[in-house]
PDB file of C-alpha atoms and ligand atoms in Angstrom:
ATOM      1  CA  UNK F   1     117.261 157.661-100.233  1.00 91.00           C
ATOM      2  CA  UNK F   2     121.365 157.705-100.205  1.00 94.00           C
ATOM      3  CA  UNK F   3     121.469 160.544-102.213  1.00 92.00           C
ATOM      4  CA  UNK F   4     121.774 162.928 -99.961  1.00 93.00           C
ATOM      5  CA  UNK F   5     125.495 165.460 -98.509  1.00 93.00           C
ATOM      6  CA  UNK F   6     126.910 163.636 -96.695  1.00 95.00           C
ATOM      7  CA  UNK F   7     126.829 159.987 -97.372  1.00 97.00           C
ATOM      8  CA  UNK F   8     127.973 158.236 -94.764  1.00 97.00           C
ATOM      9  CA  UNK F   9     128.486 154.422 -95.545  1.00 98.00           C
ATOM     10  CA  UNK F  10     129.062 151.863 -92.838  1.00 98.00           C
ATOM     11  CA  UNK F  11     129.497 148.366 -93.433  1.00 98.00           C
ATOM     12  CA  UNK F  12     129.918 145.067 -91.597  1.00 98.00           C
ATOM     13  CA  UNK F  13     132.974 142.925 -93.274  1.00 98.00           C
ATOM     14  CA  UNK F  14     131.983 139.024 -92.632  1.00 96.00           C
ATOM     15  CA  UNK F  15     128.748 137.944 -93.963  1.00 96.00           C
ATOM     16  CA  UNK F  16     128.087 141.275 -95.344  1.00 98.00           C
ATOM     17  CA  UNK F  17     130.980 142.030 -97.537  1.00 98.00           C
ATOM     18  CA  UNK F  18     132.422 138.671 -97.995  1.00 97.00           C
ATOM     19  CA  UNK F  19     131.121 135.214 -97.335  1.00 95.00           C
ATOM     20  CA  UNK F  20     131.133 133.513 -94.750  1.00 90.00           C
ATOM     21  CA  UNK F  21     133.857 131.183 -95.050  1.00 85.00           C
ATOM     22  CA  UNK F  22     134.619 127.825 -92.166  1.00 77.00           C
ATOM     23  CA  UNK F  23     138.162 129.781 -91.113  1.00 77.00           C
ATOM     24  CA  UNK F  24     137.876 134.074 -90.260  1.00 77.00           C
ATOM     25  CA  UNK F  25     141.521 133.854 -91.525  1.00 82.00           C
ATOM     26  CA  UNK F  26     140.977 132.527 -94.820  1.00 85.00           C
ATOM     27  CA  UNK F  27     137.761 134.993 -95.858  1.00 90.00           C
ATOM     28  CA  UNK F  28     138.737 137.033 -99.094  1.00 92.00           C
ATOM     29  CA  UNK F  29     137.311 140.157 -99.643  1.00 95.00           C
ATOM     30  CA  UNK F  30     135.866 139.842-103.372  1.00 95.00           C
ATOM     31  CA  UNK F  31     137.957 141.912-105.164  1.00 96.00           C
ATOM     32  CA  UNK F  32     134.834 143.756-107.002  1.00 97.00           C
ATOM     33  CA  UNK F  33     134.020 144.868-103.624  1.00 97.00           C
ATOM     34  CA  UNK F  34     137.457 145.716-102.900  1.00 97.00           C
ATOM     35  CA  UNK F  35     137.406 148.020-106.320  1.00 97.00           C
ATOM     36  CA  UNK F  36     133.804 149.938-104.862  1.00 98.00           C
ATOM     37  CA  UNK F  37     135.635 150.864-101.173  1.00 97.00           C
ATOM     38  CA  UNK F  38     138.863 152.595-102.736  1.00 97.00           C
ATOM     39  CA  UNK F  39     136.310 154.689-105.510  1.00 97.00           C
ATOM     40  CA  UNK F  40     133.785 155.613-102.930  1.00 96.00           C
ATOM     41  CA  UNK F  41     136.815 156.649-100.902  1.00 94.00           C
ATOM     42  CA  UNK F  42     138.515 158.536-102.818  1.00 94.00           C
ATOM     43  CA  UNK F  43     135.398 160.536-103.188  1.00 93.00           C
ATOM     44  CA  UNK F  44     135.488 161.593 -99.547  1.00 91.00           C
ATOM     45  CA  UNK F  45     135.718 165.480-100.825  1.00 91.00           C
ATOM     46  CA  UNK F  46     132.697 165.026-102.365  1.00 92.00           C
ATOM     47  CA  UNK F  47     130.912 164.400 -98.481  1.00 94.00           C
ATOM     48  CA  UNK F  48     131.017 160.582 -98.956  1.00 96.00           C
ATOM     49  CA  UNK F  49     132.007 158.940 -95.671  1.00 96.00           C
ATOM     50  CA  UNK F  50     133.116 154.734 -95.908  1.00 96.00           C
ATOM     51  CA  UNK F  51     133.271 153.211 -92.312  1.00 97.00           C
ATOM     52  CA  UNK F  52     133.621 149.821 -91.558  1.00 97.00           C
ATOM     53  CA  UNK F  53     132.241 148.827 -88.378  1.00 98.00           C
ATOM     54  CA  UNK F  54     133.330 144.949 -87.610  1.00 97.00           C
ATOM     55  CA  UNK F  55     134.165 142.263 -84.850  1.00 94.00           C
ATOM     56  CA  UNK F  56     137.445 141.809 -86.031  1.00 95.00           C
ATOM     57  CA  UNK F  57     140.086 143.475 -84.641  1.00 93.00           C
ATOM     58  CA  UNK F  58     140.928 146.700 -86.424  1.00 95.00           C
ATOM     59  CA  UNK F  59     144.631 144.803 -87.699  1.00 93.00           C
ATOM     60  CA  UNK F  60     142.913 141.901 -88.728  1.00 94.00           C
ATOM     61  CA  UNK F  61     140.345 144.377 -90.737  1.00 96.00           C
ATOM     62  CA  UNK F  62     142.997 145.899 -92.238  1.00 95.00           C
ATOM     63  CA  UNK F  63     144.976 143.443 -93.239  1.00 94.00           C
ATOM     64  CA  UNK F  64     141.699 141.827 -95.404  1.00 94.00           C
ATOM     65  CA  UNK F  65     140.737 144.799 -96.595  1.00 95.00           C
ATOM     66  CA  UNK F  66     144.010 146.084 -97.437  1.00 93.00           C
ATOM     67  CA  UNK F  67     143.071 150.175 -98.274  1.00 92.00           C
ATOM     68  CA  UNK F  68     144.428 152.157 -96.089  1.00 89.00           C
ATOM     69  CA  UNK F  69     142.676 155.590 -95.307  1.00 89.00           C
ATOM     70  CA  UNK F  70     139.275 153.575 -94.540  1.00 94.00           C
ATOM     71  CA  UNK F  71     138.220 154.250 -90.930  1.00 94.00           C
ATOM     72  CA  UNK F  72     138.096 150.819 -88.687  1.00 96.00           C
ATOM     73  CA  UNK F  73     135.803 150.229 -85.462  1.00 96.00           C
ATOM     74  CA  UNK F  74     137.268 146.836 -84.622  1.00 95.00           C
ATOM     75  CA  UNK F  75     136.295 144.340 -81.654  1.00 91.00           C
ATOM     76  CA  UNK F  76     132.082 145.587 -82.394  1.00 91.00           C
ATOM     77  CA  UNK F  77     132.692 148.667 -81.629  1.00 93.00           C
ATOM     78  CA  UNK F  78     135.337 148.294 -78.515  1.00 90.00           C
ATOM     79  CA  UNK F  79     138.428 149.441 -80.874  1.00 93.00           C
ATOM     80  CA  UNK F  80     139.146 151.909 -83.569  1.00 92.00           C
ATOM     81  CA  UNK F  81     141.666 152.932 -85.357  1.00 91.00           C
ATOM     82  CA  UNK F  82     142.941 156.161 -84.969  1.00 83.00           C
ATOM     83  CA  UNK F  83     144.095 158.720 -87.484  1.00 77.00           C
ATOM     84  CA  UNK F  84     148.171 157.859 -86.591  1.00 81.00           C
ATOM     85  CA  UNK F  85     147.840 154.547 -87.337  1.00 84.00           C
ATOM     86  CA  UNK F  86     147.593 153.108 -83.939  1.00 86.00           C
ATOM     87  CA  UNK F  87     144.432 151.280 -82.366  1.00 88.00           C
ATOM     88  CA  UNK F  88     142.718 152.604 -78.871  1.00 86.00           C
ATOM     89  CA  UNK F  89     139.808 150.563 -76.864  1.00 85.00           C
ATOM     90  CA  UNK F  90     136.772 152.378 -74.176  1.00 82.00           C
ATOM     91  CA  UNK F  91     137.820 154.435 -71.078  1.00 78.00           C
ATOM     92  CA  UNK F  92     138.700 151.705 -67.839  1.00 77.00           C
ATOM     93  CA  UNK F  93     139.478 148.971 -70.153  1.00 83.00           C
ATOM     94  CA  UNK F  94     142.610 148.214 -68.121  1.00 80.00           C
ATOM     95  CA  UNK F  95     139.942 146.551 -65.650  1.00 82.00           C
ATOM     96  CA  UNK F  96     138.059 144.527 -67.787  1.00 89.00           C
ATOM     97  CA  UNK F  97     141.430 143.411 -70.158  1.00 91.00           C
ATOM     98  CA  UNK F  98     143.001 140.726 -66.942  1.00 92.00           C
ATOM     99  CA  UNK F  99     139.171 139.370 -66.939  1.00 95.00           C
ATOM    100  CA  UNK F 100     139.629 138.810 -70.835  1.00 95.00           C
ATOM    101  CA  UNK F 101     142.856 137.557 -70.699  1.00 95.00           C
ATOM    102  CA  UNK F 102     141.827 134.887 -67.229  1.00 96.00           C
ATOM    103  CA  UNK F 103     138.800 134.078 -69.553  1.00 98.00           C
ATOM    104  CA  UNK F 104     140.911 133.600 -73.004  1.00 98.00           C
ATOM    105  CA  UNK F 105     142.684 130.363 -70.710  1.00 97.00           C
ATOM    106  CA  UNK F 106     139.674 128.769 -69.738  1.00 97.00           C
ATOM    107  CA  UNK F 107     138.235 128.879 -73.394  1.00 98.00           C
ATOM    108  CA  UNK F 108     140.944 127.367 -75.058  1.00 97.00           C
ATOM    109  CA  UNK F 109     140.784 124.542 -72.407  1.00 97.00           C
ATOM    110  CA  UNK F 110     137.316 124.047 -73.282  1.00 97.00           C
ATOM    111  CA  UNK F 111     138.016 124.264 -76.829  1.00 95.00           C
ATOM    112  CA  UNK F 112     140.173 121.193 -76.833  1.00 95.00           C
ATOM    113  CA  UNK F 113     137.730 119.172 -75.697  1.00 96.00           C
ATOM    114  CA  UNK F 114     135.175 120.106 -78.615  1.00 95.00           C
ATOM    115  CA  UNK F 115     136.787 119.496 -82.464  1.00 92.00           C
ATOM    116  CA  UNK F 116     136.095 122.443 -84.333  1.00 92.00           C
ATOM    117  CA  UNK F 117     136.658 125.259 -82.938  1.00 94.00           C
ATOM    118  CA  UNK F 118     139.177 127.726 -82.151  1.00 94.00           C
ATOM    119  CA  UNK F 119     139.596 130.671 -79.646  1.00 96.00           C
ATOM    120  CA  UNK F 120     140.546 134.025 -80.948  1.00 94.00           C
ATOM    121  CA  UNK F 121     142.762 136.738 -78.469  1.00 94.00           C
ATOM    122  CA  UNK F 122     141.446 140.146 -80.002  1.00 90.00           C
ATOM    123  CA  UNK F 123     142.359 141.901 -77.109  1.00 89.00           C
ATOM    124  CA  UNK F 124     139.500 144.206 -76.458  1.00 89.00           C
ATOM    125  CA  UNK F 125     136.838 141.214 -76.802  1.00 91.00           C
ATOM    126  CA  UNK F 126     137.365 137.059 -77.440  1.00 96.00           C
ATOM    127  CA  UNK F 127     135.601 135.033 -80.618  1.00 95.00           C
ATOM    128  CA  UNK F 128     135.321 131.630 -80.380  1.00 95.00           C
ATOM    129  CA  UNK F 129     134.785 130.586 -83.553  1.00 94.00           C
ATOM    130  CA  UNK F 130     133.039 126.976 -84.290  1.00 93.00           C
ATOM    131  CA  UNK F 131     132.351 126.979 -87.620  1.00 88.00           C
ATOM    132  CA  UNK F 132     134.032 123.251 -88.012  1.00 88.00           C
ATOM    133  CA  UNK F 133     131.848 121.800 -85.182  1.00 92.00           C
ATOM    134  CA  UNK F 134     129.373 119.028 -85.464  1.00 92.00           C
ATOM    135  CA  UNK F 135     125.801 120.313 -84.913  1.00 93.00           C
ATOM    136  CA  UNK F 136     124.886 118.561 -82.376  1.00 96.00           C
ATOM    137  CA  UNK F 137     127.243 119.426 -79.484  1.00 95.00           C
ATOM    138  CA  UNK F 138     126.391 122.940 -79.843  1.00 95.00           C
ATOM    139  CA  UNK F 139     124.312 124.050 -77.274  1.00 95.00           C
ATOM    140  CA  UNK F 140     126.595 122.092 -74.556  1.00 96.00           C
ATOM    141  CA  UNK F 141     129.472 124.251 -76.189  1.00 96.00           C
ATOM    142  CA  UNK F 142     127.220 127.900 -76.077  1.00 96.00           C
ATOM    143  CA  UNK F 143     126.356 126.733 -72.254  1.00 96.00           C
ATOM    144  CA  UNK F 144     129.866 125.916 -71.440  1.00 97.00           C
ATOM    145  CA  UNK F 145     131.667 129.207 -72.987  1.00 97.00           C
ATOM    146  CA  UNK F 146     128.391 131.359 -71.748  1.00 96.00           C
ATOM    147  CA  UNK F 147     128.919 129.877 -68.177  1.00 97.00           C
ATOM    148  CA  UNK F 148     132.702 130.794 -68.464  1.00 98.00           C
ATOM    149  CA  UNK F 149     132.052 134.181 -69.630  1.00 97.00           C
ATOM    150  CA  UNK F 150     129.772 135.183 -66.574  1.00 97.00           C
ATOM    151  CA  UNK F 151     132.372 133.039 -64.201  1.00 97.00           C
ATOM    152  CA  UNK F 152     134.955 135.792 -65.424  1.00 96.00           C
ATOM    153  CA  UNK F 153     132.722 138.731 -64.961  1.00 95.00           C
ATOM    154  CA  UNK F 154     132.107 138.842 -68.496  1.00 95.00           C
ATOM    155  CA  UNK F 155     129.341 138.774 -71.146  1.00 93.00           C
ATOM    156  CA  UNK F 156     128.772 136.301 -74.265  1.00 94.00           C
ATOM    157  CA  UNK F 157     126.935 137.627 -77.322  1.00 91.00           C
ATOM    158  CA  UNK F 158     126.414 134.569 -79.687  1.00 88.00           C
ATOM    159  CA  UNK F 159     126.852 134.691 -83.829  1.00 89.00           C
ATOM    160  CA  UNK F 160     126.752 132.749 -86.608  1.00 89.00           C
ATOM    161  CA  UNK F 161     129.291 129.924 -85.720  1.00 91.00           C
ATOM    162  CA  UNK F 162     130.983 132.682 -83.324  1.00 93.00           C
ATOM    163  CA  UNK F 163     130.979 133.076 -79.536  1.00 95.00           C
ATOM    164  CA  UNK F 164     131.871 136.771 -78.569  1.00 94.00           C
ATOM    165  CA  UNK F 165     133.186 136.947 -75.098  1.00 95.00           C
ATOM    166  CA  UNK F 166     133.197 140.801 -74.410  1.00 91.00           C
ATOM    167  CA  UNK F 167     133.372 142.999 -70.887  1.00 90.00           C
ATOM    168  CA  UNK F 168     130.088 143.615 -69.430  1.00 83.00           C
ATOM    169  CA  UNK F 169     130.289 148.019 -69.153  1.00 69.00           C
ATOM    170  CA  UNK F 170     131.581 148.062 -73.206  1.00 72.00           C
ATOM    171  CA  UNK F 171     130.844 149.930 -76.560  1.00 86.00           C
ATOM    172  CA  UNK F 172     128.699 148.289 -79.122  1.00 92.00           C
ATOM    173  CA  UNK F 173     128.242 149.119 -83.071  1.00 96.00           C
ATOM    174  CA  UNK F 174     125.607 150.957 -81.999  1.00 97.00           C
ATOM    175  CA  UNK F 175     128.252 153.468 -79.952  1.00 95.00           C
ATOM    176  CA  UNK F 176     130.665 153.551 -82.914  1.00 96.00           C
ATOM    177  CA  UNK F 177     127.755 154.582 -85.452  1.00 97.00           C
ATOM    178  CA  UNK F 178     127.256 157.260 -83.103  1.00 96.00           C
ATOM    179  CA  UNK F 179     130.328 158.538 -83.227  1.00 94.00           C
ATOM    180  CA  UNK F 180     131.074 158.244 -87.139  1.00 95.00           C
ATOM    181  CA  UNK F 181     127.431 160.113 -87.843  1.00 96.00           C
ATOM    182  CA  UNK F 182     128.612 162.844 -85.072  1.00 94.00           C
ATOM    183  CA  UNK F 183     132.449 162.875 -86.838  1.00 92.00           C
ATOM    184  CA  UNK F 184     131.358 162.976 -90.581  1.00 93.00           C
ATOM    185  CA  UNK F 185     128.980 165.772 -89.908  1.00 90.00           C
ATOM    186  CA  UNK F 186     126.145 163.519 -90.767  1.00 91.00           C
ATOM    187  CA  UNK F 187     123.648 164.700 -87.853  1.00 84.00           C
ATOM    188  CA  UNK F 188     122.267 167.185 -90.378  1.00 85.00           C
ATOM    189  CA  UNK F 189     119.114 166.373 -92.202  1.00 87.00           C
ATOM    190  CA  UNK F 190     120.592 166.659 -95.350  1.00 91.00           C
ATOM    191  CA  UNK F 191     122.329 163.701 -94.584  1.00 95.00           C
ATOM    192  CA  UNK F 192     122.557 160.211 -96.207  1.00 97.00           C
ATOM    193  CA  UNK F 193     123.415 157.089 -94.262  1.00 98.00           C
ATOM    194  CA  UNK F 194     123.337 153.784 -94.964  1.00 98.00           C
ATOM    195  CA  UNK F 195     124.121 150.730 -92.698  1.00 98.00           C
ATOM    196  CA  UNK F 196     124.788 147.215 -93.846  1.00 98.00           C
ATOM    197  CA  UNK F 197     125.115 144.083 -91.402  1.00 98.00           C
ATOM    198  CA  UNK F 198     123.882 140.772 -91.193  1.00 97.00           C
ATOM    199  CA  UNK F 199     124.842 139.284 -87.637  1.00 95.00           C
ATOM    200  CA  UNK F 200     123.532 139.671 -84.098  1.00 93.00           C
ATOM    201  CA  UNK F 201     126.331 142.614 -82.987  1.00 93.00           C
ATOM    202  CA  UNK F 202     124.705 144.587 -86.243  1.00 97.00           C
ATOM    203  CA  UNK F 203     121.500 144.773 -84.359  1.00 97.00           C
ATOM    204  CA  UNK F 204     122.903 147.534 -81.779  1.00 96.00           C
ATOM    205  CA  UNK F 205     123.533 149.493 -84.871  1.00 98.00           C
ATOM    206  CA  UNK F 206     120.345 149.127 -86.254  1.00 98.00           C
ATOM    207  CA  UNK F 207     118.410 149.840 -82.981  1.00 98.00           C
ATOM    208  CA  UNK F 208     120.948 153.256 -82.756  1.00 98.00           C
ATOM    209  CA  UNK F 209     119.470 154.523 -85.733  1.00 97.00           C
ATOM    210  CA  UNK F 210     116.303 153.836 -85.828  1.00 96.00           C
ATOM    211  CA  UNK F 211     115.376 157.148 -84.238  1.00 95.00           C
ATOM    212  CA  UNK F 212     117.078 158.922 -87.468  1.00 94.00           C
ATOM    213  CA  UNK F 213     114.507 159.553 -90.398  1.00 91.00           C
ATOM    214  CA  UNK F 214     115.599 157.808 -93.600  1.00 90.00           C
ATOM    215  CA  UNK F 215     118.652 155.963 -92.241  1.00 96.00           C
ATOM    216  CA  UNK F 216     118.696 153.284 -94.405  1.00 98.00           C
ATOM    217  CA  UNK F 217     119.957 149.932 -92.471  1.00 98.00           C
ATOM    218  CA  UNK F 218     119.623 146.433 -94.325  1.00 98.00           C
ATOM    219  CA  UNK F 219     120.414 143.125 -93.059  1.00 98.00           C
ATOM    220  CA  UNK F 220     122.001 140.367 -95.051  1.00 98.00           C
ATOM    221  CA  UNK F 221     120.045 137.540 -94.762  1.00 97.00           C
ATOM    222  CA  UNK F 222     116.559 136.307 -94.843  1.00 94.00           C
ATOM    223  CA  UNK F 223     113.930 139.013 -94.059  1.00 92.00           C
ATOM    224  CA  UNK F 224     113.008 138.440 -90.320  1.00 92.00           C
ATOM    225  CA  UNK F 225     110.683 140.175 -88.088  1.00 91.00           C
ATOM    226  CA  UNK F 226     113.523 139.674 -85.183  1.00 93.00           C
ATOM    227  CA  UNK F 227     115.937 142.314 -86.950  1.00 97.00           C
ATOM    228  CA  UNK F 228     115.693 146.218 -85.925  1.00 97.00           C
ATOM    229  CA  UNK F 229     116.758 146.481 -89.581  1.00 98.00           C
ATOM    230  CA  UNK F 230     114.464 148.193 -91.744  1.00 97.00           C
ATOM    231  CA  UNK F 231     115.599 146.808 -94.750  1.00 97.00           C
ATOM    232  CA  UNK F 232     116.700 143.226 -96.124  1.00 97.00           C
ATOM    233  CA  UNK F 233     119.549 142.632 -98.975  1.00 98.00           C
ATOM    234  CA  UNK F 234     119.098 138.829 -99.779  1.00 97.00           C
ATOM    235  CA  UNK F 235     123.264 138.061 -99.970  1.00 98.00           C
ATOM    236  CA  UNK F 236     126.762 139.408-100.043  1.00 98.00           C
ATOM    237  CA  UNK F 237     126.427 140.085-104.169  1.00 98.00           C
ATOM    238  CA  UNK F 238     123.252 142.336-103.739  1.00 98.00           C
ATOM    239  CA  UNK F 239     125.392 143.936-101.042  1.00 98.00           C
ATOM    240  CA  UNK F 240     128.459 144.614-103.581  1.00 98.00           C
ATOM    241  CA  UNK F 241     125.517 145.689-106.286  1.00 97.00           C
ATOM    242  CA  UNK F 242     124.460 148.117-103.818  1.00 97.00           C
ATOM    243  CA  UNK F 243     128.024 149.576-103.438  1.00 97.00           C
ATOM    244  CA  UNK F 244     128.531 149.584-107.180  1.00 96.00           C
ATOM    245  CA  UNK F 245     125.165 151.503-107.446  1.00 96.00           C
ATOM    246  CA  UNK F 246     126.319 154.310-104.956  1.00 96.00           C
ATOM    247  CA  UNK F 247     129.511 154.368-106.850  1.00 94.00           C
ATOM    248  CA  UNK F 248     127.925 155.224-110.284  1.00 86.00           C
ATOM    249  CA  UNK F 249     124.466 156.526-109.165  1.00 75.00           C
ATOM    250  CA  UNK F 250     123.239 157.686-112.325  1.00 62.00           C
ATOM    251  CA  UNK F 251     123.832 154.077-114.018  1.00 48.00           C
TER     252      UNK F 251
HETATM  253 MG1   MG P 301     128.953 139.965 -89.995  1.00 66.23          MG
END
């Protein structure tokens, strides 16, 4: 099914390529993984197209990932990188980046008050990560950061561990797969394209190609009826397996 002019990969970074790990800022990109990215990009002549499509910011993506030439849709989907190096976010965010920055103060209040958790400033959307919390004070802490989301004019998308504070009129993953199948030329039939994700966010980018015949999309994770995914990879290793496969298809 991905053997078809272009190929157009996109992948999810946390959960998908790499573990998830208690602390964003300490997840390693395995370097096995790192080895597939920089061969299936350096076949881009050849028609094969590597995207990554994440909620990190497009600096903090690139600093993990550490290849440069790989195109970055940071903040799920609100940010990408552009081809001079510098980052750009959705038409009118000026509006919607005060409401952010009102909301980013009343987090980290909250925050203090539950041990745990931290609140991360990615401009273009907020993560509030609680991967260190105790179980049980979690859905006082979703309620809480939900209620200040909407009390900002905002909307709260919640992850594994993660609260995603973003604007209400925003791009998703879905938008940014859009616009990498319409940039790489991959609207043809001839096309290949593969999408690999394995959190909530992912789910717009499932649901935006669902409409495409033989666009592959796999979740990481246990199979689940609630995913618009049409495929299942079981972990992060049959994820990198994958990638080695499309790297050396004939093996
Ligand atoms: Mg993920």
């Amino acid at each position: 099914m991905l053997r078809g002019t272009p190929l157009v990969i996109m992948l999810d970074i946390d959960g998908t390529l790499c573990d998830l790990v208690e602390r964003a800022d300490v997840a390693v990109l395995p370097e096995a993984v790192r080895a597939a990215l920089v061969l299936l990009e350096r076949r881009r002549g050849d028609g094969v197209h590597v995207a990554l499509v994440t909620g990190r910011s497009v600096a903090d993506a690139q600093r993990m990932i550490g290849i440069t030439g790989i195109p970055i849709h940071g903040n799920h989907g609100m940010e990408r990188l552009l081809e001079d190096g510098t980052t750009c976010g959705p038409d009118g965010f000026d509006v919607e980046e005060a409401r952010l920055h009102a909301a980013a103060g009343d987090l980290i209040v909250l925050a203090r008050e539950f041990p745990g958790t931290s609140v991360e400033d990615k401009r273009f959307s907020l993560s509030v990560h609680f991967r260190g919390m105790n179980d049980e004070l979690v859905p006082e802490f979703l309620r809480r950061a939900s209620q200040i989301a909407e009390r900002n004019g905002l909307r709260s998308a919640s992850g594994k561990r993660v609260v995603n504070v973003l604007p209400v009129i925003s791009r998703n993953k879905g938008d940014a797969v859009r616009d990498i199948l319409h940039e790489t030329g991959a609207t043809s039939s001839t096309a290949s394209i593969l999408f690999v994700g394995d959190d909530v966010t992912d789910e717009d980018a499932f649901v935006a190609l669902r409409p495409i015949p033989g666009a592959v999309t796999a979740r990481v994770g246990e199979p689940t009826t609630q995913s618009a995914a049409r495929y299942s990879l079981d972990d992060t290793r049959a994820v990198r397996e994958l990638l080695q496969t499309l790297v050396n298809p004939r093996t």
